[in-house]
Tab-separated table of C-alpha atoms in Angstrom:
chain	number	residue	atom	x	y	z
A	1	MET	CA	-0.165	-9.651	15.248
A	2	HIS	CA	2.842	-10.283	12.964
A	3	PRO	CA	1.965	-11.885	9.722
A	4	PHE	CA	4.911	-14.409	9.759
A	5	SER	CA	6.017	-16.921	12.312
A	6	GLN	CA	8.000	-20.158	12.493
A	7	ASP	CA	6.299	-21.260	15.625
A	8	ASN	CA	2.547	-20.939	14.869
A	9	PRO	CA	0.657	-22.920	12.226
A	10	GLY	CA	1.163	-21.297	8.837
A	11	THR	CA	0.047	-21.653	5.305
A	12	GLY	CA	2.886	-24.012	4.473
A	13	GLN	CA	1.379	-26.618	7.072
A	14	ALA	CA	-2.190	-25.980	6.051
A	15	GLY	CA	-1.869	-26.568	2.258
A	16	GLU	CA	-3.922	-25.264	-0.577
A	17	THR	CA	-7.102	-27.256	0.133
A	18	ALA	CA	-7.358	-26.064	3.619
A	19	ILE	CA	-6.604	-22.417	2.589
A	20	LEU	CA	-9.342	-22.497	-0.025
A	21	GLN	CA	-11.845	-23.919	2.558
A	22	LEU	CA	-10.677	-21.099	4.855
A	23	VAL	CA	-11.492	-18.449	2.237
A	24	ARG	CA	-14.930	-20.045	1.578
A	25	GLN	CA	-15.661	-20.115	5.288
A	26	ARG	CA	-14.642	-16.519	5.997
A	27	MET	CA	-16.378	-15.132	2.918
A	28	GLY	CA	-19.724	-16.798	3.858
A	29	ASN	CA	-22.723	-15.280	2.027
A	30	ILE	CA	-20.720	-12.733	0.318
A	31	SER	CA	-19.680	-15.428	-2.214
A	32	PRO	CA	-22.840	-16.463	-4.245
A	33	PRO	CA	-23.155	-19.962	-5.643
A	34	PRO	CA	-21.564	-20.858	-8.938
A	35	PRO	CA	-21.457	-19.863	-11.641
A	36	GLU	CA	-21.700	-16.276	-10.218
A	37	GLY	CA	-19.400	-17.396	-7.417
A	38	ILE	CA	-16.621	-19.666	-6.342
A	39	GLY	CA	-16.726	-23.063	-7.963
A	40	ASP	CA	-16.016	-22.746	-11.648
A	41	ASP	CA	-12.764	-21.680	-13.590
A	42	CYS	CA	-14.460	-18.404	-14.377
A	43	ALA	CA	-17.337	-16.566	-12.649
A	44	THR	CA	-20.144	-15.084	-14.830
A	45	TRP	CA	-21.750	-11.508	-14.422
A	46	GLN	CA	-23.960	-9.549	-16.486
A	47	PRO	CA	-23.829	-5.661	-15.965
A	48	PRO	CA	-27.280	-3.948	-15.947
A	49	PRO	CA	-28.874	-3.315	-19.394
A	50	GLY	CA	-27.547	-0.009	-20.898
A	51	GLU	CA	-24.536	0.190	-18.692
A	52	THR	CA	-20.891	0.018	-19.578
A	53	LEU	CA	-18.608	-2.666	-18.040
A	54	LEU	CA	-15.886	-1.253	-15.817
A	55	LEU	CA	-12.825	-3.367	-14.670
A	56	THR	CA	-10.013	-2.434	-12.403
A	57	THR	CA	-7.419	-4.153	-10.198
A	58	ASP	CA	-5.264	-3.131	-7.354
A	59	PRO	CA	-2.988	-5.107	-4.783
A	60	VAL	CA	-1.852	-4.640	-1.168
A	61	ILE	CA	1.605	-5.672	-0.748
A	62	LEU	CA	3.459	-6.166	2.645
A	63	GLY	CA	6.111	-3.582	2.810
A	64	LYS	CA	4.489	-1.318	0.289
A	65	HIS	CA	0.920	-0.738	1.276
A	66	PHE	CA	1.056	-1.830	4.856
A	67	ASP	CA	3.456	-3.225	7.254
A	68	ALA	CA	3.325	-5.593	10.278
A	69	SER	CA	2.132	-2.931	12.625
A	70	HIS	CA	-1.184	-2.499	10.785
A	71	ALA	CA	-4.216	-4.599	11.719
A	72	PRO	CA	-4.784	-7.332	8.975
A	73	GLY	CA	-8.601	-6.656	9.023
A	74	LEU	CA	-7.818	-3.058	8.038
A	75	VAL	CA	-5.607	-4.231	5.238
A	76	GLY	CA	-8.251	-6.555	3.977
A	77	ALA	CA	-10.819	-3.603	4.038
A	78	LYS	CA	-8.281	-1.327	2.261
A	79	LEU	CA	-7.740	-3.967	-0.561
A	80	LEU	CA	-11.428	-3.550	-1.532
A	81	LYS	CA	-11.838	0.100	-0.753
A	82	ARG	CA	-8.881	1.152	-3.060
A	83	ASN	CA	-10.582	-0.794	-5.898
A	84	LEU	CA	-13.944	0.802	-5.265
A	85	SER	CA	-12.326	4.217	-5.340
A	86	ASP	CA	-11.353	3.418	-8.976
A	87	ILE	CA	-14.965	2.650	-9.744
A	88	ALA	CA	-16.081	5.846	-7.894
A	89	ALA	CA	-13.886	7.847	-10.147
A	90	MET	CA	-15.611	6.560	-13.197
A	91	GLY	CA	-19.004	7.462	-11.659
A	92	GLY	CA	-19.860	3.606	-11.427
A	93	GLN	CA	-21.463	1.102	-9.220
A	94	PRO	CA	-19.535	-1.926	-8.059
A	95	GLY	CA	-20.155	-5.535	-9.303
A	96	PRO	CA	-18.430	-8.769	-8.241
A	97	ALA	CA	-14.642	-9.139	-7.343
A	98	VAL	CA	-12.165	-11.861	-7.663
A	99	LEU	CA	-9.180	-12.375	-5.133
A	100	ALA	CA	-5.647	-13.629	-5.862
A	101	LEU	CA	-3.443	-14.278	-2.967
A	102	ALA	CA	0.407	-15.124	-3.178
A	103	MET	CA	1.857	-15.800	0.301
A	104	GLY	CA	4.742	-17.395	2.026
A	105	PRO	CA	4.556	-20.761	3.781
A	106	ASP	CA	5.335	-18.948	6.993
A	107	LEU	CA	2.195	-16.749	6.861
A	108	GLN	CA	0.217	-17.283	10.151
A	109	LEU	CA	-3.243	-18.665	9.567
A	110	GLU	CA	-4.586	-16.370	12.312
A	111	TRP	CA	-3.158	-13.388	10.549
A	112	LEU	CA	-4.771	-14.617	7.234
A	113	THR	CA	-8.189	-15.279	8.962
A	114	ALA	CA	-8.268	-11.563	10.304
A	115	PHE	CA	-7.263	-10.288	6.824
A	116	LEU	CA	-10.156	-12.290	5.226
A	117	ASP	CA	-12.666	-11.185	7.771
A	118	GLY	CA	-11.788	-7.542	7.156
A	119	LEU	CA	-12.229	-8.177	3.478
A	120	ALA	CA	-15.530	-9.966	4.054
A	121	GLU	CA	-16.937	-7.313	6.269
A	122	ALA	CA	-16.092	-4.415	3.799
A	123	CYS	CA	-17.657	-6.645	0.913
A	124	ARG	CA	-20.802	-6.783	3.035
A	125	LYS	CA	-20.842	-3.069	3.720
A	126	TYR	CA	-20.348	-2.132	-0.038
A	127	LYS	CA	-22.487	-5.039	-1.255
A	128	VAL	CA	-19.636	-6.605	-3.350
A	129	PRO	CA	-19.934	-10.268	-4.032
A	130	LEU	CA	-16.778	-12.203	-4.168
A	131	ALA	CA	-16.964	-14.346	-7.250
A	132	GLY	CA	-13.686	-16.316	-7.079
A	133	GLY	CA	-9.993	-16.068	-7.483
A	134	ASP	CA	-6.698	-17.946	-7.031
A	135	ILE	CA	-4.057	-18.613	-4.394
A	136	ALA	CA	-0.288	-19.273	-5.009
A	137	ALA	CA	2.704	-20.022	-2.894
A	138	ALA	CA	5.440	-17.436	-2.727
A	139	ASN	CA	8.802	-17.066	-0.919
A	140	PRO	CA	8.863	-16.885	2.936
A	141	GLY	CA	8.034	-13.503	4.224
A	142	THR	CA	5.947	-12.655	1.168
A	143	PHE	CA	2.164	-11.439	1.132
A	144	CYS	CA	0.440	-9.890	-1.746
A	145	ALA	CA	-3.282	-9.800	-2.251
A	146	THR	CA	-4.715	-8.582	-5.567
A	147	LEU	CA	-8.381	-7.737	-6.146
A	148	THR	CA	-9.961	-7.557	-9.594
A	149	GLN	CA	-13.183	-5.457	-9.259
A	150	ALA	CA	-15.787	-5.306	-11.825
A	151	GLY	CA	-18.481	-2.439	-11.937
A	152	SER	CA	-20.711	-0.637	-14.345
A	153	ALA	CA	-21.801	2.825	-15.100
A	154	VAL	CA	-24.416	4.567	-17.433
A	155	ASN	CA	-22.089	7.496	-18.364
A	156	PRO	CA	-18.518	6.619	-17.290
A	157	VAL	CA	-16.366	9.678	-16.557
A	158	THR	CA	-12.834	9.451	-17.896
A	159	ARG	CA	-9.626	11.397	-17.052
A	160	THR	CA	-9.833	13.206	-20.500
A	161	GLY	CA	-12.360	16.031	-21.248
A	162	ALA	CA	-11.092	19.023	-19.440
A	163	GLN	CA	-10.752	22.160	-21.441
A	164	ASP	CA	-9.334	25.692	-21.161
A	165	GLY	CA	-11.451	27.312	-18.361
A	166	SER	CA	-12.476	24.072	-16.713
A	167	PRO	CA	-12.843	24.559	-12.908
A	168	ILE	CA	-11.021	22.045	-10.724
A	169	LEU	CA	-12.689	20.609	-7.603
A	170	VAL	CA	-11.892	18.117	-4.997
A	171	THR	CA	-13.870	16.205	-2.263
A	172	GLY	CA	-12.826	15.823	1.314
A	173	THR	CA	-9.488	16.834	2.876
A	174	LEU	CA	-5.928	15.939	1.804
A	175	GLY	CA	-2.845	14.771	3.340
A	176	GLY	CA	-2.003	12.496	6.318
A	177	SER	CA	-1.728	9.100	4.593
A	178	LEU	CA	1.899	8.666	6.002
A	179	SER	CA	0.417	8.805	9.551
A	180	GLY	CA	-2.137	6.212	8.931
A	181	ARG	CA	-5.097	7.753	7.107
A	182	HIS	CA	-4.496	5.285	4.193
A	183	LEU	CA	-6.261	2.699	6.164
A	184	HIS	CA	-9.277	4.798	7.309
A	185	PHE	CA	-11.045	6.230	4.173
A	186	GLU	CA	-14.436	5.885	2.485
A	187	PRO	CA	-14.525	5.343	-1.373
A	188	ARG	CA	-16.594	8.101	-2.694
A	189	LEU	CA	-19.133	5.883	-4.584
A	190	LYS	CA	-22.306	7.757	-4.143
A	191	GLU	CA	-20.499	11.013	-4.723
A	192	GLY	CA	-18.979	9.685	-8.026
A	193	GLN	CA	-22.312	8.483	-9.266
A	194	TRP	CA	-23.966	11.677	-8.496
A	195	LEU	CA	-21.244	13.641	-10.298
A	196	ALA	CA	-21.451	11.383	-13.319
A	197	SER	CA	-25.220	12.066	-13.576
A	198	GLN	CA	-24.878	15.775	-13.649
A	199	GLY	CA	-23.696	16.289	-17.259
A	200	VAL	CA	-21.201	18.885	-16.466
A	201	VAL	CA	-18.297	16.737	-15.001
A	202	ALA	CA	-15.732	16.802	-17.776
A	203	SER	CA	-13.067	14.497	-16.180
A	204	MET	CA	-12.359	12.690	-12.994
A	205	ILE	CA	-9.641	10.748	-11.041
A	206	ASP	CA	-9.260	9.468	-7.494
A	207	LEU	CA	-6.345	10.597	-5.594
A	208	SER	CA	-4.179	7.617	-4.950
A	209	ASP	CA	-0.791	8.946	-5.752
A	210	GLY	CA	-1.209	12.566	-4.561
A	211	MET	CA	-2.654	15.633	-6.250
A	212	ALA	CA	0.951	16.569	-7.578
A	213	ARG	CA	0.872	13.319	-9.570
A	214	ASP	CA	-2.709	12.754	-10.173
A	215	LEU	CA	-3.821	16.246	-11.373
A	216	PRO	CA	-1.540	16.256	-14.467
A	217	GLU	CA	-3.453	13.296	-15.705
A	218	LEU	CA	-6.577	15.621	-16.015
A	219	ILE	CA	-4.692	18.431	-17.854
A	220	PRO	CA	-4.945	18.638	-21.582
A	221	SER	CA	-1.814	19.188	-23.729
A	222	CYS	CA	-0.491	22.819	-23.955
A	223	ALA	CA	-2.322	23.564	-20.758
A	224	GLN	CA	-1.740	23.919	-17.033
A	225	ALA	CA	-3.504	23.833	-13.792
A	226	ALA	CA	-3.706	27.147	-11.867
A	227	LEU	CA	-4.172	26.205	-8.300
A	228	ASP	CA	-5.630	28.497	-5.563
A	229	LEU	CA	-3.314	27.383	-2.668
A	230	PRO	CA	-5.358	28.742	0.227
A	231	ALA	CA	-8.236	26.653	-1.064
A	232	ILE	CA	-6.486	23.277	-0.943
A	233	PRO	CA	-8.390	21.403	1.731
A	234	ILE	CA	-5.688	20.131	4.227
A	235	ASN	CA	-6.444	17.609	6.694
A	236	GLU	CA	-6.533	19.253	10.191
A	237	GLU	CA	-3.999	16.861	11.711
A	238	VAL	CA	-1.723	17.627	8.798
A	239	ARG	CA	-2.416	21.407	9.032
A	240	GLN	CA	-1.172	21.420	12.694
A	241	ALA	CA	2.134	20.016	11.576
A	242	GLY	CA	3.077	23.392	10.200
A	243	ASN	CA	5.014	24.496	7.216
A	244	ALA	CA	4.915	21.052	5.372
A	245	ALA	CA	1.116	20.803	5.421
A	246	ILE	CA	0.685	21.959	1.760
A	247	GLN	CA	3.488	19.613	0.632
A	248	SER	CA	1.657	16.705	2.576
A	249	ALA	CA	-1.702	17.579	0.964
A	250	LEU	CA	-0.236	17.478	-2.473
A	251	CYS	CA	2.141	14.652	-2.252
A	252	ASP	CA	1.439	12.065	0.405
A	253	GLY	CA	-0.934	10.160	-1.723
A	254	GLU	CA	-3.622	7.581	-0.788
A	255	ASP	CA	-6.262	10.225	0.079
A	256	TYR	CA	-8.796	8.401	-2.220
A	257	GLU	CA	-10.931	11.500	-2.668
A	258	LEU	CA	-12.277	12.482	-6.059
A	259	LEU	CA	-10.520	15.187	-8.129
A	260	PHE	CA	-12.576	16.417	-11.192
A	261	THR	CA	-13.035	19.252	-13.643
A	262	LEU	CA	-16.168	20.838	-14.850
A	263	ALA	CA	-17.214	22.041	-18.218
A	264	PRO	CA	-16.032	25.584	-18.980
A	265	GLY	CA	-18.809	28.108	-18.055
A	266	THR	CA	-20.328	26.063	-15.144
A	267	VAL	CA	-21.422	28.273	-12.337
A	268	VAL	CA	-19.367	26.685	-9.554
A	269	GLU	CA	-21.209	28.277	-6.687
A	270	SER	CA	-24.455	26.868	-7.884
A	271	PHE	CA	-22.851	23.472	-8.434
A	272	ILE	CA	-21.459	23.267	-4.904
A	273	GLU	CA	-24.806	24.481	-3.456
A	274	SER	CA	-26.429	21.598	-5.133
A	275	TRP	CA	-24.057	19.042	-3.571
A	276	PRO	CA	-26.154	16.657	-1.555
A	277	PHE	CA	-23.463	14.972	0.529
A	278	PRO	CA	-21.914	15.652	3.938
A	279	THR	CA	-18.377	15.158	2.286
A	280	PRO	CA	-16.929	18.669	1.874
A	281	LEU	CA	-16.533	19.913	-1.714
A	282	HIS	CA	-13.873	22.486	-2.575
A	283	ARG	CA	-12.937	24.527	-5.829
A	284	VAL	CA	-9.171	24.535	-5.883
A	285	GLY	CA	-8.210	25.973	-9.279
A	286	LYS	CA	-8.773	26.021	-12.956
A	287	ILE	CA	-7.421	24.699	-16.191
A	288	GLN	CA	-5.806	27.282	-18.383
A	289	GLN	CA	-3.767	27.526	-21.490
A	290	GLY	CA	-0.054	27.916	-20.548
A	291	ASP	CA	3.379	26.470	-20.828
A	292	PRO	CA	3.169	22.687	-20.071
A	293	GLU	CA	6.563	22.807	-18.545
A	294	GLY	CA	4.963	24.633	-15.722
A	295	ILE	CA	1.957	22.207	-15.462
A	296	LEU	CA	1.085	23.506	-11.899
A	297	VAL	CA	1.188	27.102	-11.142
A	298	ASP	CA	0.142	29.339	-8.248
A	299	ASN	CA	-3.118	31.194	-9.425
A	300	ALA	CA	-2.156	34.211	-7.274
A	301	SER	CA	1.333	34.739	-8.446
A	302	GLY	CA	1.607	32.814	-11.575
A	303	ASN	CA	4.751	31.173	-10.291
A	304	ILE	CA	5.492	27.575	-11.317
A	305	LEU	CA	4.884	25.189	-8.361
A	306	HIS	CA	7.343	22.421	-7.543
A	307	PRO	CA	5.550	20.684	-4.670
A	308	GLY	CA	7.188	17.257	-5.308
A	309	ASP	CA	6.197	14.375	-7.465
A	310	GLY	CA	3.725	12.575	-5.232
A	311	TYR	CA	4.016	8.705	-5.258
A	312	GLU	CA	5.596	7.170	-8.215
A	313	HIS	CA	5.923	3.326	-8.559
A	314	PHE	CA	9.548	1.984	-8.785
A	315	MET	CA	10.837	5.397	-7.783
A	316	GLN	CA	10.348	5.040	-4.107
């Protein structure tokens, strides 16, 4: 189903009121009554007592995060899941979300309905109430959906905190987003909450732009990451592709796995043995003092790694 058409009914013919009614209808019971849900200029939400408020936002943009070949329901689900991955990386639990839509007048209502259904199904699965949002007209051929997601955490884990000697670990397998894995992933919410509760996780990030770009966010100044390249968990489909597998695992991006460091001195073997989830967990290296010009190095040889830069906005 192509998002745009001059022949079929589009948002330009429907108008704002009808589109808002469509959103209300497709969201159904995931949108609570006001003031917690749709109806007022602002929604209200009180995080659980003793927890810190988390807030994140991410879009899905036609031509950047998906194209016309991708099922609209999967795109709607991805919008929520990529926000939930940010919440997971802080060790949080999700709260309500608000949705902003900017779309051209030629966007098909059938496509928009399927997109909203995918978003609603994901909201039900992860128990996320849709609390409100906004719609705006854009140029023909345009579709951008932005979700702002609230959450809360008892002990939020940030990107800072790694030290010399901190082991580096990652969940799941990496690579393959360019062949479609970016639409089929699970935000590691339960895993992130468990990690935050252990008291030894020093820093954490979700892998949205690729390890080559995201790992440096965890490395302190005047330090580097020594990677055990054979331990990098490469997705099996990517591994079969041959020599470019490690490049794909480090640079494709949109893995949405959790990359984290532990406090120096943590017994990694015992930590992995206590891991209670079916999601694989891998030690992939350590933080060590070194020349920040060589921020990623091969632990076996000491050679500086130049795997590529991962995904960088405005540079692609």
